[in-house]
Amino acid sequence: MTDVLIAPSILSSNFSCLADEIKAIDKAGADWIHLDVMDGHFVPNLTFGPPIIKSIRNYSKKPFDAHLMVTNPDDLLEEYVNAGVDMITVHKEVTPHLDRTLNRIRELGCKAGVSINPATSISGLEFLLDKLDLILVMTVNPGFGGQVFIESSLNKIKSIKELIKEKPIKIQVDGGINKVVAPMVIEAGANVVVAGSAVFNGDGVESYSKNIEALRYKIKKNEKN
Ligand code: DX5
Ligand code: ZN
């Protein structure tokens, strides 16, 4: 059976009580905490950066997974590491010297990831496999929570799985993941599921843990069939 990790995106949490939301999602069984950093340039929306991440770091011991949807990720890598993140994922579309950036992230002691938008090909990733801990397949166009999953992502996930074979690189999916879609992306080869609106639905630990369990249940059920 695949070991699937669930990484709730705090983009869909209640920002007015972020510390409580982090504690709640931790208790509810999140494996990683997914942090959607948006700059208003690479994506239309704006969220948060290192100071906010630092302020919530101590509310959970779970790995902090930073997804940088920014045009200039290289400028602040050290700040994200100092804020306490464990993984940094940059976008292929805006990182011209991806090889160098991935090296730098690892030098700083973090796991390194690359993300690709729905219209971005996987070409070139074959040269980076020994520098990657994670490949994040965007399954919506980045910028907003609550969008609809893009079906063509399934073939892309399969191609990535074929490319990495048994290498210890996680395949993460992000956008529009719910109980229906989760089994499909896992079957295609993903093993880390980001979910925002499907997890932060309801209020507090009890609701969040039900939502996480529902995702896990559907994934396991599909694997048995
Ligand atoms: C989209 C973000 C996602 C988003 C997912 O730009 O990268 O992490 O929060 O939210 P849902 O699960 O609601 O699509
Ligand atoms: Zn994300």
CSV table of N, CA and C in Angstrom, one decimal, residues 78-150:
chain,number,residue,atom,x,y,z
A,78,GLU,N,17.0,32.1,2.4
A,78,GLU,CA,17.6,32.0,3.7
A,78,GLU,C,16.5,32.5,4.8
A,79,GLU,N,15.8,33.5,4.4
A,79,GLU,CA,14.7,34.0,5.4
A,79,GLU,C,13.7,32.9,5.6
A,80,TYR,N,13.3,32.1,4.6
A,80,TYR,CA,12.4,31.0,4.8
A,80,TYR,C,13.0,30.0,5.7
A,81,VAL,N,14.2,29.7,5.5
A,81,VAL,CA,14.9,28.6,6.3
A,81,VAL,C,15.0,29.1,7.7
A,82,ASN,N,15.3,30.4,7.9
A,82,ASN,CA,15.4,30.9,9.3
A,82,ASN,C,14.0,31.0,10.0
A,83,ALA,N,13.0,31.1,9.2
A,83,ALA,CA,11.6,31.1,9.7
A,83,ALA,C,11.2,29.7,10.2
A,84,GLY,N,12.0,28.7,9.7
A,84,GLY,CA,11.7,27.3,10.2
A,84,GLY,C,11.0,26.4,9.3
A,85,VAL,N,11.1,26.7,8.0
A,85,VAL,CA,10.5,25.7,7.1
A,85,VAL,C,11.4,24.5,6.8
A,86,ASP,N,10.8,23.4,6.5
A,86,ASP,CA,11.6,22.2,6.3
A,86,ASP,C,11.8,21.8,4.8
A,87,MET,N,10.9,22.3,4.0
A,87,MET,CA,10.9,22.1,2.5
A,87,MET,C,10.6,23.4,1.8
A,88,ILE,N,11.3,23.6,0.7
A,88,ILE,CA,11.0,24.8,-0.1
A,88,ILE,C,10.8,24.3,-1.5
A,89,THR,N,9.6,24.7,-2.1
A,89,THR,CA,9.3,24.3,-3.5
A,89,THR,C,9.2,25.6,-4.3
A,90,VAL,N,10.0,25.6,-5.4
A,90,VAL,CA,9.9,26.8,-6.3
A,90,VAL,C,9.3,26.4,-7.6
A,91,HIS,N,8.8,27.4,-8.3
A,91,HIS,CA,8.2,27.1,-9.6
A,91,HIS,C,9.2,27.1,-10.8
A,92,LYS,N,9.0,26.1,-11.6
A,92,LYS,CA,9.9,25.9,-12.8
A,92,LYS,C,9.8,27.1,-13.7
A,93,GLU,N,8.6,27.7,-13.8
A,93,GLU,CA,8.3,28.8,-14.8
A,93,GLU,C,9.1,30.1,-14.5
A,94,VAL,N,9.5,30.3,-13.3
A,94,VAL,CA,10.1,31.5,-12.9
A,94,VAL,C,11.5,31.4,-12.3
A,95,THR,N,12.1,30.2,-12.4
A,95,THR,CA,13.4,29.9,-11.8
A,95,THR,C,14.4,29.6,-12.9
A,96,PRO,N,15.1,30.6,-13.4
A,96,PRO,CA,15.9,30.3,-14.6
A,96,PRO,C,17.0,29.4,-14.3
A,97,HIS,N,17.6,29.5,-13.2
A,97,HIS,CA,18.8,28.6,-12.8
A,97,HIS,C,18.3,27.6,-11.8
A,98,LEU,N,17.4,26.8,-12.2
A,98,LEU,CA,16.8,25.8,-11.3
A,98,LEU,C,17.8,24.9,-10.6
A,99,ASP,N,18.7,24.5,-11.3
A,99,ASP,CA,19.8,23.6,-10.8
A,99,ASP,C,20.5,24.3,-9.6
A,100,ARG,N,20.8,25.5,-9.8
A,100,ARG,CA,21.5,26.3,-8.8
A,100,ARG,C,20.6,26.5,-7.5
A,101,THR,N,19.3,26.9,-7.8
A,101,THR,CA,18.4,27.1,-6.8
A,101,THR,C,18.2,25.9,-5.9
A,102,LEU,N,18.0,24.8,-6.5
A,102,LEU,CA,17.8,23.5,-5.8
A,102,LEU,C,19.0,23.2,-4.9
A,103,ASN,N,20.2,23.4,-5.5
A,103,ASN,CA,21.5,23.2,-4.7
A,103,ASN,C,21.5,24.0,-3.5
A,104,ARG,N,21.1,25.3,-3.7
A,104,ARG,CA,21.1,26.3,-2.6
A,104,ARG,C,20.2,25.9,-1.5
A,105,ILE,N,19.0,25.5,-1.9
A,105,ILE,CA,18.0,25.1,-0.9
A,105,ILE,C,18.5,23.9,0.0
A,106,ARG,N,19.2,23.0,-0.7
A,106,ARG,CA,19.7,21.8,0.1
A,106,ARG,C,20.9,22.3,1.0
A,107,GLU,N,21.7,23.2,0.4
A,107,GLU,CA,22.8,23.7,1.2
A,107,GLU,C,22.4,24.3,2.5
A,108,LEU,N,21.2,25.0,2.4
A,108,LEU,CA,20.6,25.6,3.6
A,108,LEU,C,20.0,24.7,4.5
A,109,GLY,N,20.0,23.4,4.2
A,109,GLY,CA,19.5,22.3,5.1
A,109,GLY,C,18.0,22.0,4.9
A,110,CYS,N,17.5,22.4,3.8
A,110,CYS,CA,16.1,22.1,3.5
A,110,CYS,C,15.9,21.0,2.4
A,111,LYS,N,14.7,20.4,2.4
A,111,LYS,CA,14.4,19.6,1.2
A,111,LYS,C,14.0,20.5,0.1
A,112,ALA,N,14.3,20.1,-1.1
A,112,ALA,CA,14.1,20.9,-2.3
A,112,ALA,C,13.0,20.4,-3.2
A,113,GLY,N,12.1,21.3,-3.6
A,113,GLY,CA,11.1,20.8,-4.6
A,113,GLY,C,10.9,21.8,-5.7
A,114,VAL,N,10.3,21.2,-6.8
A,114,VAL,CA,10.0,22.1,-7.9
A,114,VAL,C,8.5,21.9,-8.2
A,115,SER,N,7.9,23.0,-8.6
A,115,SER,CA,6.4,22.9,-8.9
A,115,SER,C,6.2,23.3,-10.4
A,116,ILE,N,5.2,22.6,-11.0
A,116,ILE,CA,4.9,22.9,-12.4
A,116,ILE,C,3.4,23.2,-12.5
A,117,ASN,N,3.1,24.3,-13.2
A,117,ASN,CA,1.7,24.7,-13.5
A,117,ASN,C,1.1,23.7,-14.5
A,118,PRO,N,-0.3,23.8,-14.6
A,118,PRO,CA,-0.9,22.9,-15.5
A,118,PRO,C,-0.4,22.9,-16.9
A,119,ALA,N,0.0,24.1,-17.4
A,119,ALA,CA,0.4,24.2,-18.8
A,119,ALA,C,1.9,24.1,-19.0
A,120,THR,N,2.6,23.7,-17.9
A,120,THR,CA,4.1,23.5,-18.0
A,120,THR,C,4.4,22.0,-18.2
A,121,SER,N,5.4,21.8,-19.1
A,121,SER,CA,5.8,20.4,-19.3
A,121,SER,C,6.8,19.9,-18.3
A,122,ILE,N,7.0,18.6,-18.3
A,122,ILE,CA,7.9,18.1,-17.3
A,122,ILE,C,9.3,18.0,-17.9
A,123,SER,N,9.5,18.5,-19.1
A,123,SER,CA,10.7,18.5,-19.8
A,123,SER,C,11.8,19.2,-19.0
A,124,GLY,N,13.0,18.6,-18.9
A,124,GLY,CA,14.1,19.2,-18.1
A,124,GLY,C,14.2,18.7,-16.8
A,125,LEU,N,13.1,18.2,-16.2
A,125,LEU,CA,13.2,17.6,-14.9
A,125,LEU,C,14.1,16.4,-14.8
A,126,GLU,N,14.2,15.7,-16.0
A,126,GLU,CA,15.1,14.5,-16.0
A,126,GLU,C,16.5,14.8,-15.6
A,127,PHE,N,16.9,16.1,-15.8
A,127,PHE,CA,18.3,16.5,-15.5
A,127,PHE,C,18.5,16.8,-14.0
A,128,LEU,N,17.4,16.9,-13.3
A,128,LEU,CA,17.5,17.4,-11.9
A,128,LEU,C,17.1,16.4,-10.8
A,129,LEU,N,16.9,15.1,-11.3
A,129,LEU,CA,16.4,14.1,-10.4
A,129,LEU,C,17.2,13.9,-9.1
A,130,ASP,N,18.5,14.0,-9.2
A,130,ASP,CA,19.4,13.8,-8.0
A,130,ASP,C,19.4,15.1,-7.1
A,131,LYS,N,18.7,16.1,-7.5
A,131,LYS,CA,18.7,17.3,-6.7
A,131,LYS,C,17.3,17.6,-6.1
A,132,LEU,N,16.4,16.7,-6.4
A,132,LEU,CA,15.0,16.9,-6.0
A,132,LEU,C,14.5,16.0,-4.9
A,133,ASP,N,13.8,16.5,-3.9
A,133,ASP,CA,13.1,15.7,-2.9
A,133,ASP,C,11.7,15.6,-3.3
A,134,LEU,N,11.2,16.5,-4.1
A,134,LEU,CA,9.7,16.6,-4.3
A,134,LEU,C,9.4,17.3,-5.6
A,135,ILE,N,8.4,16.8,-6.3
A,135,ILE,CA,7.9,17.4,-7.5
A,135,ILE,C,6.4,17.7,-7.2
A,136,LEU,N,6.1,19.0,-7.3
A,136,LEU,CA,4.7,19.4,-7.0
A,136,LEU,C,3.9,19.7,-8.3
A,137,VAL,N,2.9,18.9,-8.6
A,137,VAL,CA,2.1,19.0,-9.8
A,137,VAL,C,0.9,19.9,-9.4
A,138,MET,N,0.9,21.1,-10.0
A,138,MET,CA,-0.3,21.9,-9.8
A,138,MET,C,-1.5,21.3,-10.5
A,139,THR,N,-2.5,21.1,-9.8
A,139,THR,CA,-3.7,20.5,-10.5
A,139,THR,C,-4.8,21.5,-10.6
A,140,VAL,N,-4.5,22.8,-10.4
A,140,VAL,CA,-5.3,23.9,-10.7
A,140,VAL,C,-4.3,25.0,-11.1
A,141,ASN,N,-4.7,26.1,-11.7
A,141,ASN,CA,-3.8,27.2,-11.9
A,141,ASN,C,-3.6,27.9,-10.6
A,142,PRO,N,-2.4,28.1,-10.2
A,142,PRO,CA,-2.2,28.6,-8.8
A,142,PRO,C,-2.7,30.0,-8.5
A,143,GLY,N,-3.0,30.3,-7.3
A,143,GLY,CA,-3.4,31.6,-6.9
A,143,GLY,C,-4.6,31.6,-6.0
A,144,PHE,N,-5.4,30.6,-6.0
A,144,PHE,CA,-6.7,30.6,-5.2
A,144,PHE,C,-7.0,29.2,-4.7
A,145,GLY,N,-7.6,29.2,-3.6
A,145,GLY,CA,-8.1,27.9,-3.1
A,145,GLY,C,-9.5,27.7,-3.7
A,146,GLY,N,-10.0,26.5,-3.5
A,146,GLY,CA,-11.4,26.2,-3.9
A,146,GLY,C,-11.7,26.1,-5.4
A,147,GLN,N,-10.7,25.8,-6.2
A,147,GLN,CA,-10.9,25.7,-7.7
A,147,GLN,C,-11.1,24.2,-8.0
A,148,VAL,N,-11.5,24.0,-9.3
A,148,VAL,CA,-11.8,22.7,-9.8
A,148,VAL,C,-10.6,22.0,-10.3
A,149,PHE,N,-10.4,20.8,-9.9
A,149,PHE,CA,-9.3,19.9,-10.4
A,149,PHE,C,-9.2,19.8,-11.9
A,150,ILE,N,-8.0,19.9,-12.5
A,150,ILE,CA,-7.8,19.8,-13.9
A,150,ILE,C,-7.5,18.4,-14.3
